[in-house]
Short mmCIF file of C-alpha atoms and ligand atoms in Angstrom, two decimals:
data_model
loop_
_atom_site.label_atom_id
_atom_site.label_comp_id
_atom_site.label_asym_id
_atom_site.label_seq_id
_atom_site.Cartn_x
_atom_site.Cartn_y
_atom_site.Cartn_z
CA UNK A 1 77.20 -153.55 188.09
CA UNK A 2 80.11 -154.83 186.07
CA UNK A 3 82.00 -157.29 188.67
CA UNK A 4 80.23 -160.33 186.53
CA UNK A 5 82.88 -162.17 184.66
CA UNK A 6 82.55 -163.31 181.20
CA UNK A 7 82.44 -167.12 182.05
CA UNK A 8 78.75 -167.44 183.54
CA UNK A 9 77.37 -164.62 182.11
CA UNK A 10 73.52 -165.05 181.07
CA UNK A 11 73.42 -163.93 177.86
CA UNK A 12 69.11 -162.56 178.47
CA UNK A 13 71.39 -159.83 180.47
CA UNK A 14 73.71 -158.67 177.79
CA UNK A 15 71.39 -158.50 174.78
CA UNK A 16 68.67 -156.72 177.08
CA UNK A 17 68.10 -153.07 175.42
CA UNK A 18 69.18 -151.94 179.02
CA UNK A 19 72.34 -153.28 178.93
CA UNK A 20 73.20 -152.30 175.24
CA UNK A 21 73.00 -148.97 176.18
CA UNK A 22 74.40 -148.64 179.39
CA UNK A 23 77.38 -150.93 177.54
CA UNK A 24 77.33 -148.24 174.92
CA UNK A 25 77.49 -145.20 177.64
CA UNK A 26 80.52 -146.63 179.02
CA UNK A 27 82.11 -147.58 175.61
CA UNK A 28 81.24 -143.13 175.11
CA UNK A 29 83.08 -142.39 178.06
CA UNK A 30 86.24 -143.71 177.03
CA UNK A 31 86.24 -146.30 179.46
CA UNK A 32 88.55 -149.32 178.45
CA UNK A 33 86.41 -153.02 178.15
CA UNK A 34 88.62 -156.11 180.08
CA UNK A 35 87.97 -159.56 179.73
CA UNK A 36 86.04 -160.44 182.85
CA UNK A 37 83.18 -157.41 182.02
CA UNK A 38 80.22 -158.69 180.47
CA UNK A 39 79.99 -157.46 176.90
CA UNK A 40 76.83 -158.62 174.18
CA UNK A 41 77.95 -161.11 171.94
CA UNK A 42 78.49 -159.28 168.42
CA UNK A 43 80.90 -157.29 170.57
CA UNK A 44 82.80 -159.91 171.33
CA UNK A 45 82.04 -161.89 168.06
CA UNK A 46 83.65 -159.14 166.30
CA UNK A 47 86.78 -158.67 167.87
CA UNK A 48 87.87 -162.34 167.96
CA UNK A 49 87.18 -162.25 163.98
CA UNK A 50 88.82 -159.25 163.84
CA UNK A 51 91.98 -159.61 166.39
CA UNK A 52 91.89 -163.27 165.12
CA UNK A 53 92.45 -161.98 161.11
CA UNK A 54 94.71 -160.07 162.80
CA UNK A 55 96.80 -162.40 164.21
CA UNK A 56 96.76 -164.72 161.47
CA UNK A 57 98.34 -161.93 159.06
CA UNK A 58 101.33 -161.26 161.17
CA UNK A 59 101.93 -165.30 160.95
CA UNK A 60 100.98 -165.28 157.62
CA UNK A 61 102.76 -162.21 156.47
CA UNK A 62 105.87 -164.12 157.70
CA UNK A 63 106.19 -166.03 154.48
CA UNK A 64 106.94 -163.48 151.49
CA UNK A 65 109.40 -161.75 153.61
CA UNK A 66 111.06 -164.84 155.02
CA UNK A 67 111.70 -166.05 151.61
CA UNK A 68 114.40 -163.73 151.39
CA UNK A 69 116.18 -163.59 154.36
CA UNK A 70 118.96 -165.90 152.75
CA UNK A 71 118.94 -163.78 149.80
CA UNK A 72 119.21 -160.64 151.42
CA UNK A 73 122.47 -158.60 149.34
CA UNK A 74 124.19 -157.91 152.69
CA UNK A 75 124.77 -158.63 156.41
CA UNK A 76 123.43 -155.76 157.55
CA UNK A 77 119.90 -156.10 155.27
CA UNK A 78 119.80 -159.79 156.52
CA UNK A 79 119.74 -158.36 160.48
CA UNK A 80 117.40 -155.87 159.75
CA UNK A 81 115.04 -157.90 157.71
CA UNK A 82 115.35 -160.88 160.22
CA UNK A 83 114.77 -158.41 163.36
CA UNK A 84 111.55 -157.73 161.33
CA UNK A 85 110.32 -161.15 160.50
CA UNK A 86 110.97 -161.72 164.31
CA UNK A 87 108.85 -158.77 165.06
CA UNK A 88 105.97 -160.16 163.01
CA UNK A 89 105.63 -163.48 164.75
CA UNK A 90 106.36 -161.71 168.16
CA UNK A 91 102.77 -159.92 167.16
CA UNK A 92 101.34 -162.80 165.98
CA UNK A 93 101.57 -164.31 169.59
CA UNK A 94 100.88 -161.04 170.91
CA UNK A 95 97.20 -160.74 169.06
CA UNK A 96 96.28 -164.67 169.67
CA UNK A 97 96.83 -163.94 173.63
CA UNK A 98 94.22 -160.88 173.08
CA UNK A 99 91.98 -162.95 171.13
CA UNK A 100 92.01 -165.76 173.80
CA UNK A 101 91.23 -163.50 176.33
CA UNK A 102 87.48 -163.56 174.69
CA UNK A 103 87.12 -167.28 175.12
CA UNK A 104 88.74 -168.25 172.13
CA UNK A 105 91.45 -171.05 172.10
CA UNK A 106 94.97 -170.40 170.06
CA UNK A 107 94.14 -174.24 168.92
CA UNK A 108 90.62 -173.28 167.54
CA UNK A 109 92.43 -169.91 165.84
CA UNK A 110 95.29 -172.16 164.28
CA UNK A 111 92.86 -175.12 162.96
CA UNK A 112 90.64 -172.04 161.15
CA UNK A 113 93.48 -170.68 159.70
CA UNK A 114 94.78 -173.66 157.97
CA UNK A 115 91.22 -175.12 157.21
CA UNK A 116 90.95 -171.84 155.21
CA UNK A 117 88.12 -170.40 157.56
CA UNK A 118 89.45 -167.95 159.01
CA UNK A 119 91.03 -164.75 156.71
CA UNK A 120 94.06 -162.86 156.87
CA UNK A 121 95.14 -159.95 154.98
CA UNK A 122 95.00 -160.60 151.17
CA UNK A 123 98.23 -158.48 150.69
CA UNK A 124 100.18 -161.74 151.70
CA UNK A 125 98.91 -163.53 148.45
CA UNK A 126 100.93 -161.51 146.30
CA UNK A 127 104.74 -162.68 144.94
CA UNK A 128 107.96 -161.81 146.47
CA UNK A 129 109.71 -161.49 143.17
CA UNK A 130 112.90 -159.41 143.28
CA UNK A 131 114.51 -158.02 146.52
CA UNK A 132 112.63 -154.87 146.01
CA UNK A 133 109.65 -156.35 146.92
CA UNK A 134 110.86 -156.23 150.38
CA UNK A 135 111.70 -152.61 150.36
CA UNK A 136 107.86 -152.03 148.89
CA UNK A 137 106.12 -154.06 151.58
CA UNK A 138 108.01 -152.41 154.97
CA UNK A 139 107.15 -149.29 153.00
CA UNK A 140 104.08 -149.55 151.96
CA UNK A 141 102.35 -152.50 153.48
CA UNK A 142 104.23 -151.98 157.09
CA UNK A 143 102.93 -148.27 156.32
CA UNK A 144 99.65 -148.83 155.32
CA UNK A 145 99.11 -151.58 158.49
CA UNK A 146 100.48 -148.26 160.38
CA UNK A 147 97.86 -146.35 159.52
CA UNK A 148 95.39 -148.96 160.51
CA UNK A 149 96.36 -149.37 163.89
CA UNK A 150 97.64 -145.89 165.16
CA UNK A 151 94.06 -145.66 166.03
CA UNK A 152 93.29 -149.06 167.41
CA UNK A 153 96.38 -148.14 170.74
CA UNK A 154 92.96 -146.56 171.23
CA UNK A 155 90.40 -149.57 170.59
CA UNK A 156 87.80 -150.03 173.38
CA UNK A 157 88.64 -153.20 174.05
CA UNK A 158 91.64 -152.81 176.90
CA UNK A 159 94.16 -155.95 175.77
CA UNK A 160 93.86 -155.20 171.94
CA UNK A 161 94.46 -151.57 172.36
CA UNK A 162 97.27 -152.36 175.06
CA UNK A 163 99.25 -154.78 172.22
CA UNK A 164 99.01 -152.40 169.45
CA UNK A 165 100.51 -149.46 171.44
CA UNK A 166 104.45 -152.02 171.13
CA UNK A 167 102.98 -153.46 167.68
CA UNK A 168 102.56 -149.96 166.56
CA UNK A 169 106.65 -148.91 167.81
CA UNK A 170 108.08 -151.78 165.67
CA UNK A 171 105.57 -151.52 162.85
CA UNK A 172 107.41 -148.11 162.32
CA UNK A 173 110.85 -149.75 162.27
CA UNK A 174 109.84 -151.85 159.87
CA UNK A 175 108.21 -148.75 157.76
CA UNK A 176 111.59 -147.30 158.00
CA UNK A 177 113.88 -150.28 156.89
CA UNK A 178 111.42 -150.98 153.82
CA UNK A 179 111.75 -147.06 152.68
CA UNK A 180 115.27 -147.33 153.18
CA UNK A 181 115.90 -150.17 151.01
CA UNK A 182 113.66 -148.21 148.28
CA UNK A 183 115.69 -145.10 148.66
CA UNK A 184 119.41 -146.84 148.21
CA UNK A 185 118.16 -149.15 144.89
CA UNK A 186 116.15 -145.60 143.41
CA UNK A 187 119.36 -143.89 144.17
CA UNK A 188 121.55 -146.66 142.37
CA UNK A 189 121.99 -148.07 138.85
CA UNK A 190 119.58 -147.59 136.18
CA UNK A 191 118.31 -151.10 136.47
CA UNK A 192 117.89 -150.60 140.33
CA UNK A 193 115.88 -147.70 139.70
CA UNK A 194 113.75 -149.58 137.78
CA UNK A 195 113.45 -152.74 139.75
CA UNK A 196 112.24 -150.12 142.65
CA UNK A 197 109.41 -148.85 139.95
CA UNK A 198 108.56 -151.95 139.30
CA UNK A 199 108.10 -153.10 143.14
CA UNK A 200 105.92 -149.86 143.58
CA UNK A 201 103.84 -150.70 140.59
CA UNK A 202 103.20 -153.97 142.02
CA UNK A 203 102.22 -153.44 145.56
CA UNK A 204 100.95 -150.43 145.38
CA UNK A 205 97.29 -150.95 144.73
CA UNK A 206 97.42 -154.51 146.97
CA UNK A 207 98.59 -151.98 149.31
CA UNK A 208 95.19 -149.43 149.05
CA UNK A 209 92.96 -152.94 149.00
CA UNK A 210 94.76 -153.53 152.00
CA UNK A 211 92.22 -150.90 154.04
CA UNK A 212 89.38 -152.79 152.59
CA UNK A 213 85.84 -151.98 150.86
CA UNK A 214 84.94 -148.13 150.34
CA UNK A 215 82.43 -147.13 153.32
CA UNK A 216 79.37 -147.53 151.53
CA UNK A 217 80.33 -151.39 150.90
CA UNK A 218 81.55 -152.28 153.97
CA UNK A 219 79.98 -154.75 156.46
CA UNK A 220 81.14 -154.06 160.26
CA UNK A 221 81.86 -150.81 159.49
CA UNK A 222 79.69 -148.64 161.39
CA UNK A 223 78.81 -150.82 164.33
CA UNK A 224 82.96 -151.24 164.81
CA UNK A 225 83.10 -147.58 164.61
CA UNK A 226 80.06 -146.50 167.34
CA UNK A 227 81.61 -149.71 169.47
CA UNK A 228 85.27 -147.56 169.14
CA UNK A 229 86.82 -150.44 167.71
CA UNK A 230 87.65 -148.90 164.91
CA UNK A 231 88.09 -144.76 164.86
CA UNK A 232 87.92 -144.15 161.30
CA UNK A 233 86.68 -145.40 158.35
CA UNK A 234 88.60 -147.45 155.43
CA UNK A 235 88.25 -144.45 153.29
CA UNK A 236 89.73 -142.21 155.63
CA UNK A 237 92.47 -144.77 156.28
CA UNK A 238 93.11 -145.06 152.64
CA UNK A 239 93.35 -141.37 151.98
CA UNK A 240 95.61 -140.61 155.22
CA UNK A 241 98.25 -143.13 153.93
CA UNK A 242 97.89 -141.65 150.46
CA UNK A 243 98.84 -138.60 151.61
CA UNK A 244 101.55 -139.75 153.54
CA UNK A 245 103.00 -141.39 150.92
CA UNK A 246 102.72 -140.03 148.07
CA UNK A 247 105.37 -137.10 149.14
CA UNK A 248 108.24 -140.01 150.03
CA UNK A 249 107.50 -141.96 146.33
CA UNK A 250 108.61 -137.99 144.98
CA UNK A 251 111.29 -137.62 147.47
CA UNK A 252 113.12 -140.82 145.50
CA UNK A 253 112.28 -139.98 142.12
CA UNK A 254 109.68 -142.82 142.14
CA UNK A 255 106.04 -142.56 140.53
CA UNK A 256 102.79 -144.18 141.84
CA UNK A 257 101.27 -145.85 139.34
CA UNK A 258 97.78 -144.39 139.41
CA UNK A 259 97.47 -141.86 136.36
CA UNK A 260 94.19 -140.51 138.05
CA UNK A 261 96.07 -139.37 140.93
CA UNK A 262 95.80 -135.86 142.08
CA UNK A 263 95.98 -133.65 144.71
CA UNK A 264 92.94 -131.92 146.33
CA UNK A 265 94.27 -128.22 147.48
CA UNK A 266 90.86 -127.30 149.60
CA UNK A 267 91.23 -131.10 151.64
CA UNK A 268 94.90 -131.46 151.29
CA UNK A 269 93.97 -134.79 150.29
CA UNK A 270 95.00 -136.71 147.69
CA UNK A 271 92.47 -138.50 145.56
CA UNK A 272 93.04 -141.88 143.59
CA UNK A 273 91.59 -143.71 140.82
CA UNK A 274 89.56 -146.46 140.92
CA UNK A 275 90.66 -149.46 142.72
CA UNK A 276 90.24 -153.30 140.99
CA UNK A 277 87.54 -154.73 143.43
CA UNK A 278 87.14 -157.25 140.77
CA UNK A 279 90.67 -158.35 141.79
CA UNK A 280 90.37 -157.97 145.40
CA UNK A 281 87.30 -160.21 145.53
CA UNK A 282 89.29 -162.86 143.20
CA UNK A 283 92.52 -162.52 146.24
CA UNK A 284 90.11 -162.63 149.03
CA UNK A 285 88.28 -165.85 148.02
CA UNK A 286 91.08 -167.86 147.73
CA UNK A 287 92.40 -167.27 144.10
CA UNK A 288 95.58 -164.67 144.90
CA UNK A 289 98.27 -166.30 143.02
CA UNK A 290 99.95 -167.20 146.47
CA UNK A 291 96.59 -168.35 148.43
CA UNK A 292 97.23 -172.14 148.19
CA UNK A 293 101.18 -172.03 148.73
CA UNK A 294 100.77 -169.60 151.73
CA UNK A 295 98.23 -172.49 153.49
CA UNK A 296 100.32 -175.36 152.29
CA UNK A 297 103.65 -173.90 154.00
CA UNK A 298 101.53 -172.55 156.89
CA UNK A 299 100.51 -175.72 157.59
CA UNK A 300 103.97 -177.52 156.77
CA UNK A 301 105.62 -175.04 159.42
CA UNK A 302 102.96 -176.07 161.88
CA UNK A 303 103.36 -179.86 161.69
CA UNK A 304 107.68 -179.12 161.35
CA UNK A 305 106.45 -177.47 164.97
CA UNK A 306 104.78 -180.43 166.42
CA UNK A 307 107.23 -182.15 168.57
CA UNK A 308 108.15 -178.43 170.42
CA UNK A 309 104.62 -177.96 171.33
CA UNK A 310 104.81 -181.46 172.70
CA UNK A 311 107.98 -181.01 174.58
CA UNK A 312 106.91 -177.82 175.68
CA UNK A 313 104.09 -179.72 177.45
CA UNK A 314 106.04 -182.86 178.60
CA UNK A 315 108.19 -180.32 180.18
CA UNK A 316 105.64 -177.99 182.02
CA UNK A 317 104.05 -181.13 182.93
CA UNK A 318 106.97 -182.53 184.51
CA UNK A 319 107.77 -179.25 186.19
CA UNK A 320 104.02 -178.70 187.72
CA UNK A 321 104.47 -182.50 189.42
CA UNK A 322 107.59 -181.48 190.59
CA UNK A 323 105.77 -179.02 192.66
CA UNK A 324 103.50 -180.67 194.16
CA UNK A 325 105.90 -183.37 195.53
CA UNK A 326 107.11 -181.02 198.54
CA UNK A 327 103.19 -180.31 199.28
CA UNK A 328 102.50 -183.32 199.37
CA UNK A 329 105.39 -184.63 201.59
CA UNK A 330 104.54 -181.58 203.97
CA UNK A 331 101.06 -182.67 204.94
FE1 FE2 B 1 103.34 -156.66 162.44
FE1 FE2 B 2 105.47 -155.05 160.37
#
């Protein structure tokens, strides 16, 4: 019933009620969707959106961090934090191969990126100021994208859920090297300590944004969630990494900035004040303070890139006729 590939596939068939549901029943029994099975459209509409934003925030996120790689204080934080960087555009590729599996070209992906189509995680349009910004975003933003996709190694969609299961090892790394940087500046000078603070103070409601809209507000939400793309909601997301980290900002002596912050004993949740939506909104439509400087050096990077993509092809070119010269001479 499912041996129709997705190239070819009458689209009458996959929006028919019939198909929804038997689509559905096998989404229910945990079986895993590949590219060639036929799937209905907002299915596969929301994934490439989705793995696409994806994507594009790995590439993106490359920028704040990359900004300090020359600045980092020592040899060994310059490794770690290029190792990381590498990481990011490593998943970057990753998530564009996923996406293309859906009939989606890494050309069309880049050209909605830079056009400003296509969005990308609005934590990226924040300042790198100080080099505790880097320890606050492998803690906290590495952490919070942790959270998100711990339960997408589980995503019904097979080659998504396949590249966050390695995504997911290194995302921890990077959780680790960002905490670690936090922990040796609160543990050192007075003005270390408070450079620390002051990273935390910053990025730490970008970094609760970062799970999007409360439930109630959110668009995909509940279709994503009876598809099994997603497995829980932004709220639940939002709280789990609250909890989590809330305990490690003690451990170093640091304080979240939310004075609304307490902890629930019956949930053993923590609850949080109110978030600035006002300011998301502003970030998400363009006016972050970083929005137009992230696109201009996106797209700078991408043009420095030019001639490799076109040697690359010379040179696969030139190998695939090289091939075909000893067929050729055999028949
Ligand atoms: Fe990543
Ligand atoms: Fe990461």
């Amino acid at each position: 019933m499912y041996s129709q590939g997705l190239i070819g596939v009458d689209s009458s068939t996959t929006e028919s009620e019939e198909f929804l549901s038997l689509f559905q029943a096998r989404v229910d029994r945990e079986e895993k969707i590949e590219p060639n099975d036929p799937m209905p459209e907002g299915y596969r509409r929301t994934l490439v959106r989705q793995i696409g934003q994806h994507a594009h925030s790995e590439i993106v996120g490359m920028l704040p961090e990359g900004n300090w790689i020359t600045r980092a204080p020592t040899l060994r934080r310059k490794i770690a934090l290029l190792a990381k960087v590498q990481d990011e555009g490593g998943h970057g590729l990753y998530l564009y191969s996923a996406a293309e599996t859906l009939g989606v070209s890494r050309e069309q992906m880049t050209e909605e990126l830079l056009s400003g189509k296509a969005k990308y995680s609005s934590i990226f349009n924040y300042p790198t100021l100080t080099w505790a910004d880097i320890g606050a975003i492998g803690w906290l933003v590495d952490g919070a994208a942790i959270m998100n996709q711990i339960p997408l190694c589980r995503c019904s969609y097979g080659p998504y859920a396949r590249a966050m299961i390695r995504v997911c090892k290194e995302e921890s790394f990077h959780q680790r090297q960002g905490y670690e940087i936090m922990m040796a500046l609160a543990r050192g000078s007075d003005e270390q300590k408070e450079m620390a603070q002051d990273a935390l103070n910053r990025w730490w409601w970008p970094s609760l944004m970062m799970f999007g809209p409360h439930d109630g507000e959110s668009a995909h939400g509940e279709q994503s969630m009876a598809w099994k793309i997603k497995r829980f909601s932004n709220d639940e997301l939002r709280q789990k990494f609250i909890t989590a980290t809330v305990p490690q900002a003690e451990f170093i002596g640091l304080t979240v900035p939310d004075p609304d912050l307490k902890f629930n004993a019956e949930t053993g949740l923590y609850e949080h004040g109110e978030i600035d939506w006002v300011e998301f909104k502003a970030v998400v439509s363009g006016n972050g303070r970083m929005n137009r400087d992230r696109i201009r050096d996106r797209k700078q990077a991408h043009d420095d890139g030019a001639w490799v993509r076109e040697a690359a092809l010379a040179h696969a070119a030139k190998r695939a006729a090289s091939r075909t010269v000893p067929q050729e001479a055999a028949e």
